[in-house]
Amino acid sequence: MKNLLLIAVFTSFLSCKQVQNDEKLNQPVSKTQELTHARGFLIKKNKAGITTIEVNNPWPNAKSAFTYALVPKDKMHRLTIPAEKYDAVIPTPIEKIVVTSTTHIPALEALGVLNSLVGFPNTSFVSSTKARERIDSGSIQDLGNNEAINTEMTIALKPDVVIGFGINNQNKAYETLVRSKIPVAYNGDWTEETPLGKAEWIKFFAPFFGLEKKADRIFQDISKNYNQAKLLAAKAQHKPTVLTGGLYKDIWYVAGGKSWMAQFLKDSQTDYLWQHTNDTGSLSLSLESVLDKGRDAEFWLNPSMHTTYEAMIKTNEHYRQFNAFTQRNVFSNSINKGPTGGLLFYELAPQRPDLVLKDLIHIFHPALLPGHELYFFKPLK
């Protein structure tokens, strides 16, 4: 009888201990990952190893945030996850992924997990050499258009997660995927307004694969290179005036003063003519107003999608009135394209702002980086 009593007490003790352990697994957040530049998401991790990613700016003026729970596969059966608290619960590490923006691909490639990519909408936009090899071999399936992604093909691929891109929350294809038990997680890297802010979104992808430390190292290197280039640019003795954009259906679009591009122009030590505006996107102006302000600009970047001076003149003879045109100081990021026509700048530049800044320093202050070979920006032909 005494032995039975001891066994009962011991069993009760183990049971209480197990309950305590379960409570520990479900303890609230114990650590928030530090993000130095990105403003559109947060990463938190509790003692159970559950990572939550909160995307608070998936698109401009979003009214609500999205929260995703990333749960280690070996703990899924041990925990009761309150699914109603999250927009998706995703077992990790994942093995198959679908992404929907070319800006997502460089992060996967840098993390060494490009082989997990099984589908992408409109693969002709992809420029990455390694990604194109996988597309050509059939390892990455073309899923149609992002706005109307082919849900049947996507479901057949059985991805562990679809990384969504959107301008609002009205994507019916994503709703279909969610109903089919395929998690959709929005990525808002494109809403960041600073070069390093966009680049830091590599940390968004890392927890899906358990590669947080690797992402930290990659971003630290990019940040270090960017800041070193920025310090180099500060040595410039002259700030050249710069004009951006071009005409599209009688409207001239220039980069706003708080935009991503304006930050590059500031850090490369230029006098950007619209730097004092508060727009984070682009400004819509008339030809007359741009000519009045930008006629004497020393440099001109991204004249719409034109890649030659001849093409510019065919579009509008008034381009001849700009000093940067007559002096052949026009540069474009639309010249360097992938094998199927995708623009390398819009794919890789958000991940490698250090290369963008070095391009601009070489263009505006060639004596500071004399040996640099232009990567994204090329002179018009």
Short mmCIF file of C-alpha atoms in Angstrom, two decimals:
data_model
loop_
_atom_site.label_atom_id
_atom_site.label_comp_id
_atom_site.label_asym_id
_atom_site.label_seq_id
_atom_site.Cartn_x
_atom_site.Cartn_y
_atom_site.Cartn_z
CA MET A 1 0.00 0.00 0.00
CA LYS A 2 2.85 2.36 0.84
CA ASN A 3 4.52 1.66 -2.52
CA LEU A 4 1.27 2.27 -4.37
CA LEU A 5 0.89 5.59 -2.59
CA LEU A 6 4.43 6.61 -3.56
CA ILE A 7 3.78 5.66 -7.18
CA ALA A 8 0.58 7.71 -7.20
CA VAL A 9 2.36 10.74 -5.76
CA PHE A 10 5.23 10.39 -8.25
CA THR A 11 2.82 10.03 -11.18
CA SER A 12 0.95 13.11 -10.01
CA PHE A 13 4.25 14.98 -9.79
CA LEU A 14 5.16 14.05 -13.37
CA SER A 15 1.72 15.08 -14.57
CA CYS A 16 2.03 18.47 -12.87
CA LYS A 17 5.50 18.88 -14.31
CA GLN A 18 4.20 18.11 -17.82
CA VAL A 19 1.45 20.73 -17.41
CA GLN A 20 4.04 23.24 -16.28
CA ASN A 21 6.18 22.44 -19.34
CA ASP A 22 3.15 22.90 -21.59
CA GLU A 23 2.52 26.25 -19.95
CA LYS A 24 6.12 27.21 -20.60
CA LEU A 25 5.71 26.30 -24.27
CA ASN A 26 2.77 28.67 -24.48
CA GLN A 27 4.38 31.54 -22.62
CA PRO A 28 4.07 34.97 -24.22
CA VAL A 29 6.73 36.64 -26.34
CA SER A 30 10.16 36.61 -24.77
CA LYS A 31 12.20 38.23 -27.53
CA THR A 32 11.61 40.67 -30.37
CA GLN A 33 14.14 40.58 -33.17
CA GLU A 34 15.78 43.93 -33.71
CA LEU A 35 15.15 45.50 -37.11
CA THR A 36 17.31 48.52 -37.79
CA HIS A 37 15.74 49.94 -40.95
CA ALA A 38 12.60 48.06 -42.03
CA ARG A 39 9.33 49.48 -40.72
CA GLY A 40 6.78 47.18 -42.32
CA PHE A 41 7.12 44.05 -40.18
CA LEU A 42 8.06 42.70 -36.76
CA ILE A 43 9.47 39.32 -35.73
CA LYS A 44 8.92 37.88 -32.26
CA LYS A 45 9.90 34.55 -30.74
CA ASN A 46 8.73 32.91 -27.52
CA LYS A 47 10.38 30.29 -25.33
CA ALA A 48 8.64 27.49 -27.18
CA GLY A 49 10.47 28.47 -30.34
CA ILE A 50 7.31 29.77 -32.02
CA THR A 51 8.05 32.72 -34.28
CA THR A 52 5.38 35.27 -35.07
CA ILE A 53 5.74 37.63 -38.00
CA GLU A 54 3.53 40.71 -38.01
CA VAL A 55 3.27 42.51 -41.33
CA ASN A 56 1.85 45.92 -40.49
CA ASN A 57 2.23 47.55 -43.91
CA PRO A 58 1.50 44.99 -46.65
CA TRP A 59 0.43 47.83 -48.95
CA PRO A 60 0.11 51.63 -48.61
CA ASN A 61 -2.59 52.76 -46.16
CA ALA A 62 -3.40 49.21 -45.03
CA LYS A 63 -6.04 49.34 -42.29
CA SER A 64 -4.98 46.19 -40.47
CA ALA A 65 -1.92 44.05 -39.90
CA PHE A 66 -1.40 40.37 -40.68
CA THR A 67 0.12 38.00 -38.16
CA TYR A 68 1.64 34.62 -39.00
CA ALA A 69 2.70 31.89 -36.57
CA LEU A 70 5.70 29.81 -37.62
CA VAL A 71 5.77 26.64 -35.55
CA PRO A 72 8.62 24.08 -35.59
CA LYS A 73 7.33 20.83 -37.08
CA ASP A 74 8.56 18.77 -34.16
CA LYS A 75 6.41 20.83 -31.79
CA MET A 76 3.17 20.95 -33.77
CA HIS A 77 1.77 17.86 -32.01
CA ARG A 78 2.75 19.12 -28.57
CA LEU A 79 1.05 22.48 -28.75
CA THR A 80 -2.47 23.72 -29.10
CA ILE A 81 -2.19 26.66 -31.45
CA PRO A 82 -5.10 29.13 -31.29
CA ALA A 83 -5.49 29.39 -35.07
CA GLU A 84 -8.07 32.17 -34.73
CA LYS A 85 -5.31 34.46 -33.43
CA TYR A 86 -3.29 34.20 -36.62
CA ASP A 87 -3.85 34.77 -40.31
CA ALA A 88 -1.85 31.60 -40.97
CA VAL A 89 -0.10 28.88 -38.97
CA ILE A 90 2.89 27.49 -40.86
CA PRO A 91 4.97 24.44 -39.83
CA THR A 92 8.69 25.11 -40.25
CA PRO A 93 11.18 24.68 -41.74
CA ILE A 94 9.29 24.78 -45.02
CA GLU A 95 10.32 22.72 -48.02
CA LYS A 96 8.29 24.22 -50.88
CA ILE A 97 7.41 27.86 -51.45
CA VAL A 98 5.63 30.00 -54.06
CA VAL A 99 6.53 33.70 -54.27
CA THR A 100 4.76 36.34 -56.31
CA SER A 101 7.21 39.24 -56.78
CA THR A 102 10.63 39.20 -58.43
CA THR A 103 11.94 41.09 -55.37
CA HIS A 104 11.41 37.90 -53.34
CA ILE A 105 13.76 35.80 -55.48
CA PRO A 106 17.11 37.42 -54.53
CA ALA A 107 16.39 36.82 -50.84
CA LEU A 108 15.81 33.10 -51.47
CA GLU A 109 18.96 32.94 -53.58
CA ALA A 110 21.07 34.74 -50.96
CA LEU A 111 19.79 32.40 -48.24
CA GLY A 112 20.67 29.38 -50.37
CA VAL A 113 17.09 28.07 -50.56
CA LEU A 114 16.20 28.83 -54.18
CA ASN A 115 15.62 25.10 -54.72
CA SER A 116 12.54 25.39 -52.50
CA LEU A 117 10.86 27.71 -55.05
CA VAL A 118 8.34 25.64 -57.03
CA GLY A 119 6.10 28.28 -58.62
CA PHE A 120 6.00 31.91 -59.73
CA PRO A 121 3.43 34.02 -61.63
CA ASN A 122 4.68 35.10 -65.07
CA THR A 123 8.21 33.67 -65.04
CA SER A 124 9.24 35.80 -68.03
CA PHE A 125 9.85 38.66 -65.57
CA VAL A 126 12.53 36.68 -63.72
CA SER A 127 16.14 37.68 -64.47
CA SER A 128 18.15 35.60 -61.96
CA THR A 129 20.42 33.18 -63.84
CA LYS A 130 19.96 30.40 -61.29
CA ALA A 131 16.19 30.89 -61.18
CA ARG A 132 15.99 30.85 -64.96
CA GLU A 133 17.83 27.52 -65.04
CA ARG A 134 15.21 26.07 -62.72
CA ILE A 135 12.42 27.60 -64.79
CA ASP A 136 13.86 26.11 -67.99
CA SER A 137 14.18 22.69 -66.34
CA GLY A 138 10.56 22.80 -65.19
CA SER A 139 11.44 22.95 -61.49
CA ILE A 140 9.68 26.32 -61.20
CA GLN A 141 6.20 26.37 -62.71
CA ASP A 142 4.68 29.44 -64.37
CA LEU A 143 1.47 30.24 -62.48
CA GLY A 144 -0.05 32.90 -64.75
CA ASN A 145 -0.52 36.46 -63.49
CA ASN A 146 -0.10 37.65 -59.92
CA GLU A 147 -3.52 39.33 -59.94
CA ALA A 148 -5.14 36.06 -61.00
CA ILE A 149 -2.66 33.36 -60.04
CA ASN A 150 -3.61 29.92 -61.37
CA THR A 151 -5.03 28.40 -58.21
CA GLU A 152 -5.40 24.87 -59.60
CA MET A 153 -1.74 24.67 -60.52
CA THR A 154 -0.70 26.25 -57.23
CA ILE A 155 -2.76 23.79 -55.18
CA ALA A 156 -1.31 20.89 -57.19
CA LEU A 157 2.22 22.01 -56.25
CA LYS A 158 1.29 21.70 -52.55
CA PRO A 159 3.50 24.58 -51.36
CA ASP A 160 4.01 24.99 -47.62
CA VAL A 161 3.36 28.71 -48.05
CA VAL A 162 2.58 31.28 -50.75
CA ILE A 163 4.26 34.65 -50.24
CA GLY A 164 1.71 37.14 -51.50
CA PHE A 165 2.10 40.56 -53.05
CA GLY A 166 -0.83 42.92 -53.34
CA ILE A 167 -2.04 46.50 -53.48
CA ASN A 168 -5.08 45.61 -51.33
CA ASN A 169 -6.77 42.61 -49.74
CA GLN A 170 -9.15 41.90 -52.60
CA ASN A 171 -7.26 39.02 -54.24
CA LYS A 172 -9.80 36.25 -54.80
CA ALA A 173 -7.11 33.78 -55.86
CA TYR A 174 -5.44 34.09 -52.46
CA GLU A 175 -8.81 33.53 -50.79
CA THR A 176 -9.20 30.32 -52.79
CA LEU A 177 -5.76 29.12 -51.71
CA VAL A 178 -6.52 29.79 -48.05
CA ARG A 179 -9.79 27.83 -48.31
CA SER A 180 -7.70 24.99 -49.75
CA LYS A 181 -5.53 25.00 -46.61
CA ILE A 182 -2.53 26.62 -48.30
CA PRO A 183 -1.17 29.45 -46.12
CA VAL A 184 -0.72 32.86 -47.73
CA ALA A 185 1.65 35.34 -46.10
CA TYR A 186 1.83 38.90 -47.41
CA ASN A 187 5.20 40.51 -48.01
CA GLY A 188 5.34 44.33 -48.04
CA ASP A 189 8.98 44.94 -48.94
CA TRP A 190 7.94 47.30 -51.73
CA THR A 191 6.31 49.74 -49.31
CA GLU A 192 9.60 50.54 -47.55
CA GLU A 193 10.87 54.04 -48.30
CA THR A 194 14.60 53.57 -47.65
CA PRO A 195 17.18 51.43 -49.46
CA LEU A 196 18.28 49.52 -46.37
CA GLY A 197 14.67 49.19 -45.25
CA LYS A 198 13.86 47.17 -48.37
CA ALA A 199 17.02 45.08 -48.06
CA GLU A 200 16.24 44.11 -44.47
CA TRP A 201 13.19 42.13 -45.63
CA ILE A 202 15.55 39.20 -46.16
CA LYS A 203 14.90 38.70 -42.43
CA PHE A 204 11.21 38.15 -43.24
CA PHE A 205 12.06 35.04 -45.27
CA ALA A 206 14.68 33.61 -42.92
CA PRO A 207 12.37 32.20 -40.16
CA PHE A 208 10.47 30.09 -42.70
CA PHE A 209 13.69 28.13 -43.20
CA GLY A 210 15.30 28.52 -39.78
CA LEU A 211 18.03 30.73 -41.25
CA GLU A 212 17.77 33.82 -39.04
CA LYS A 213 21.49 34.01 -38.25
CA LYS A 214 22.44 33.72 -41.91
CA ALA A 215 20.02 36.50 -42.84
CA ASP A 216 21.49 38.71 -40.11
CA ARG A 217 25.00 38.20 -41.51
CA ILE A 218 23.90 38.91 -45.07
CA PHE A 219 22.11 42.10 -44.11
CA GLN A 220 24.98 43.27 -41.93
CA ASP A 221 27.34 42.94 -44.91
CA ILE A 222 24.97 44.84 -47.21
CA SER A 223 24.44 47.56 -44.60
CA LYS A 224 28.18 47.88 -44.00
CA ASN A 225 28.92 48.15 -47.72
CA TYR A 226 26.15 50.71 -48.19
CA ASN A 227 27.30 52.90 -45.32
CA GLN A 228 30.92 52.76 -46.47
CA ALA A 229 29.86 53.91 -49.94
CA LYS A 230 27.75 56.65 -48.35
CA LEU A 231 30.79 57.90 -46.40
CA LEU A 232 32.83 57.86 -49.59
CA ALA A 233 30.21 59.94 -51.39
CA ALA A 234 30.34 62.50 -48.57
CA LYS A 235 33.83 63.40 -49.77
CA ALA A 236 32.42 64.84 -53.02
CA GLN A 237 33.25 68.50 -53.58
CA HIS A 238 30.24 69.16 -55.80
CA LYS A 239 26.59 68.12 -55.73
CA PRO A 240 25.34 67.86 -59.31
CA THR A 241 21.72 68.66 -60.09
CA VAL A 242 19.58 65.68 -61.10
CA LEU A 243 16.33 65.23 -63.02
CA THR A 244 14.35 61.96 -62.98
CA GLY A 245 11.58 60.31 -64.97
CA GLY A 246 9.92 61.09 -68.27
CA LEU A 247 6.64 61.56 -70.07
CA TYR A 248 3.88 58.96 -70.17
CA LYS A 249 0.70 60.07 -71.94
CA ASP A 250 1.50 63.76 -71.42
CA ILE A 251 2.24 63.29 -67.71
CA TRP A 252 5.82 63.50 -66.43
CA TYR A 253 6.46 61.27 -63.43
CA VAL A 254 9.38 62.21 -61.18
CA ALA A 255 10.51 60.53 -57.96
CA GLY A 256 9.02 62.12 -54.84
CA GLY A 257 11.33 63.71 -52.28
CA LYS A 258 10.67 61.00 -49.66
CA SER A 259 10.91 58.09 -52.08
CA TRP A 260 13.34 55.21 -52.28
CA MET A 261 15.09 56.75 -55.28
CA ALA A 262 15.32 60.18 -53.65
CA GLN A 263 17.16 58.57 -50.72
CA PHE A 264 19.71 57.08 -53.11
CA LEU A 265 20.21 60.51 -54.68
CA LYS A 266 20.65 62.09 -51.26
CA ASP A 267 23.15 59.47 -50.11
CA SER A 268 25.13 59.80 -53.36
CA GLN A 269 25.51 63.55 -52.70
CA THR A 270 23.42 65.14 -55.42
CA ASP A 271 21.12 68.13 -55.58
CA TYR A 272 17.91 66.36 -56.56
CA LEU A 273 15.54 68.98 -57.92
CA TRP A 274 12.43 67.57 -56.16
CA GLN A 275 14.13 66.55 -52.93
CA HIS A 276 12.04 68.91 -50.80
CA THR A 277 8.68 67.38 -51.73
CA ASN A 278 7.01 65.01 -49.26
CA ASP A 279 5.82 62.34 -51.69
CA THR A 280 6.97 58.79 -51.04
CA GLY A 281 6.03 57.64 -54.53
CA SER A 282 6.09 59.72 -57.69
CA LEU A 283 4.89 63.22 -58.60
CA SER A 284 2.68 63.79 -61.65
CA LEU A 285 3.82 66.93 -63.45
CA SER A 286 3.41 68.70 -66.77
CA LEU A 287 6.19 68.92 -69.35
CA GLU A 288 6.20 72.70 -68.94
CA SER A 289 6.79 72.59 -65.18
CA VAL A 290 9.58 70.01 -65.51
CA LEU A 291 11.23 71.96 -68.31
CA ASP A 292 11.08 75.13 -66.25
CA LYS A 293 12.80 73.46 -63.29
CA GLY A 294 14.94 70.80 -64.90
CA ARG A 295 16.18 72.35 -68.14
CA ASP A 296 19.69 72.89 -66.76
CA ALA A 297 19.99 69.70 -64.69
CA GLU A 298 23.43 68.13 -65.08
CA PHE A 299 22.16 64.53 -65.02
CA TRP A 300 18.97 62.73 -65.95
CA LEU A 301 17.94 59.31 -64.64
CA ASN A 302 15.33 56.91 -66.03
CA PRO A 303 13.64 58.77 -68.90
CA SER A 304 10.58 56.49 -68.83
CA MET A 305 11.63 53.14 -70.37
CA HIS A 306 13.77 54.61 -73.12
CA THR A 307 17.21 53.13 -73.69
CA THR A 308 18.45 55.29 -76.60
CA TYR A 309 18.54 59.01 -77.38
CA GLU A 310 16.89 58.32 -80.72
CA ALA A 311 13.92 56.66 -79.03
CA MET A 312 13.53 59.66 -76.75
CA ILE A 313 13.36 62.10 -79.63
CA LYS A 314 10.85 59.96 -81.48
CA THR A 315 8.63 60.17 -78.41
CA ASN A 316 8.97 63.92 -77.86
CA GLU A 317 11.15 66.52 -79.56
CA HIS A 318 11.07 68.70 -76.43
CA TYR A 319 13.58 66.36 -74.78
CA ARG A 320 16.23 68.19 -76.84
CA GLN A 321 15.74 71.26 -74.65
CA PHE A 322 17.27 69.57 -71.60
CA ASN A 323 20.94 70.12 -70.88
CA ALA A 324 21.45 66.52 -69.67
CA PHE A 325 20.16 65.30 -73.04
CA THR A 326 22.44 67.49 -75.15
CA GLN A 327 25.43 66.66 -72.94
CA ARG A 328 24.65 62.94 -73.14
CA ASN A 329 24.33 62.58 -69.37
CA VAL A 330 21.20 60.42 -69.36
CA PHE A 331 21.30 57.05 -67.58
CA SER A 332 18.68 54.32 -67.30
CA ASN A 333 18.07 51.27 -65.13
CA SER A 334 15.97 49.71 -67.91
CA ILE A 335 18.88 48.66 -70.10
CA ASN A 336 20.19 45.71 -68.08
CA LYS A 337 17.63 42.96 -68.71
CA GLY A 338 17.35 39.26 -68.12
CA PRO A 339 17.20 36.69 -70.96
CA THR A 340 13.42 37.02 -71.26
CA GLY A 341 13.18 40.78 -70.83
CA GLY A 342 12.81 41.11 -67.07
CA LEU A 343 14.43 44.23 -65.61
CA LEU A 344 17.30 43.29 -63.32
CA PHE A 345 16.98 46.55 -61.36
CA TYR A 346 13.45 45.88 -60.13
CA GLU A 347 14.37 42.33 -59.12
CA LEU A 348 17.75 42.69 -57.44
CA ALA A 349 18.20 46.37 -56.52
CA PRO A 350 15.93 46.23 -53.43
CA GLN A 351 18.14 43.42 -52.07
CA ARG A 352 21.44 45.06 -53.09
CA PRO A 353 21.15 48.82 -52.46
CA ASP A 354 24.91 48.93 -51.92
CA LEU A 355 25.43 48.16 -55.62
CA VAL A 356 22.89 50.82 -56.61
CA LEU A 357 24.64 53.46 -54.52
CA LYS A 358 28.03 52.59 -55.98
CA ASP A 359 26.59 52.93 -59.48
CA LEU A 360 25.32 56.41 -58.69
CA ILE A 361 28.56 57.50 -57.02
CA HIS A 362 30.48 56.41 -60.09
CA ILE A 363 28.09 58.35 -62.37
CA PHE A 364 27.99 61.56 -60.34
CA HIS A 365 31.50 61.50 -58.83
CA PRO A 366 33.63 59.24 -61.08
CA ALA A 367 36.87 60.24 -59.34
CA LEU A 368 35.64 58.66 -56.09
CA LEU A 369 35.01 55.23 -57.65
CA PRO A 370 37.09 55.19 -60.83
CA GLY A 371 37.27 51.42 -61.22
CA HIS A 372 33.60 50.65 -60.60
CA GLU A 373 31.73 48.86 -63.38
CA LEU A 374 28.13 50.00 -63.70
CA TYR A 375 25.72 47.23 -62.76
CA PHE A 376 22.16 48.60 -62.76
CA PHE A 377 22.41 52.05 -64.38
CA LYS A 378 23.75 52.29 -67.92
CA PRO A 379 24.28 55.31 -70.19
CA LEU A 380 21.76 55.63 -72.99
CA LYS A 381 23.00 54.64 -76.42
#
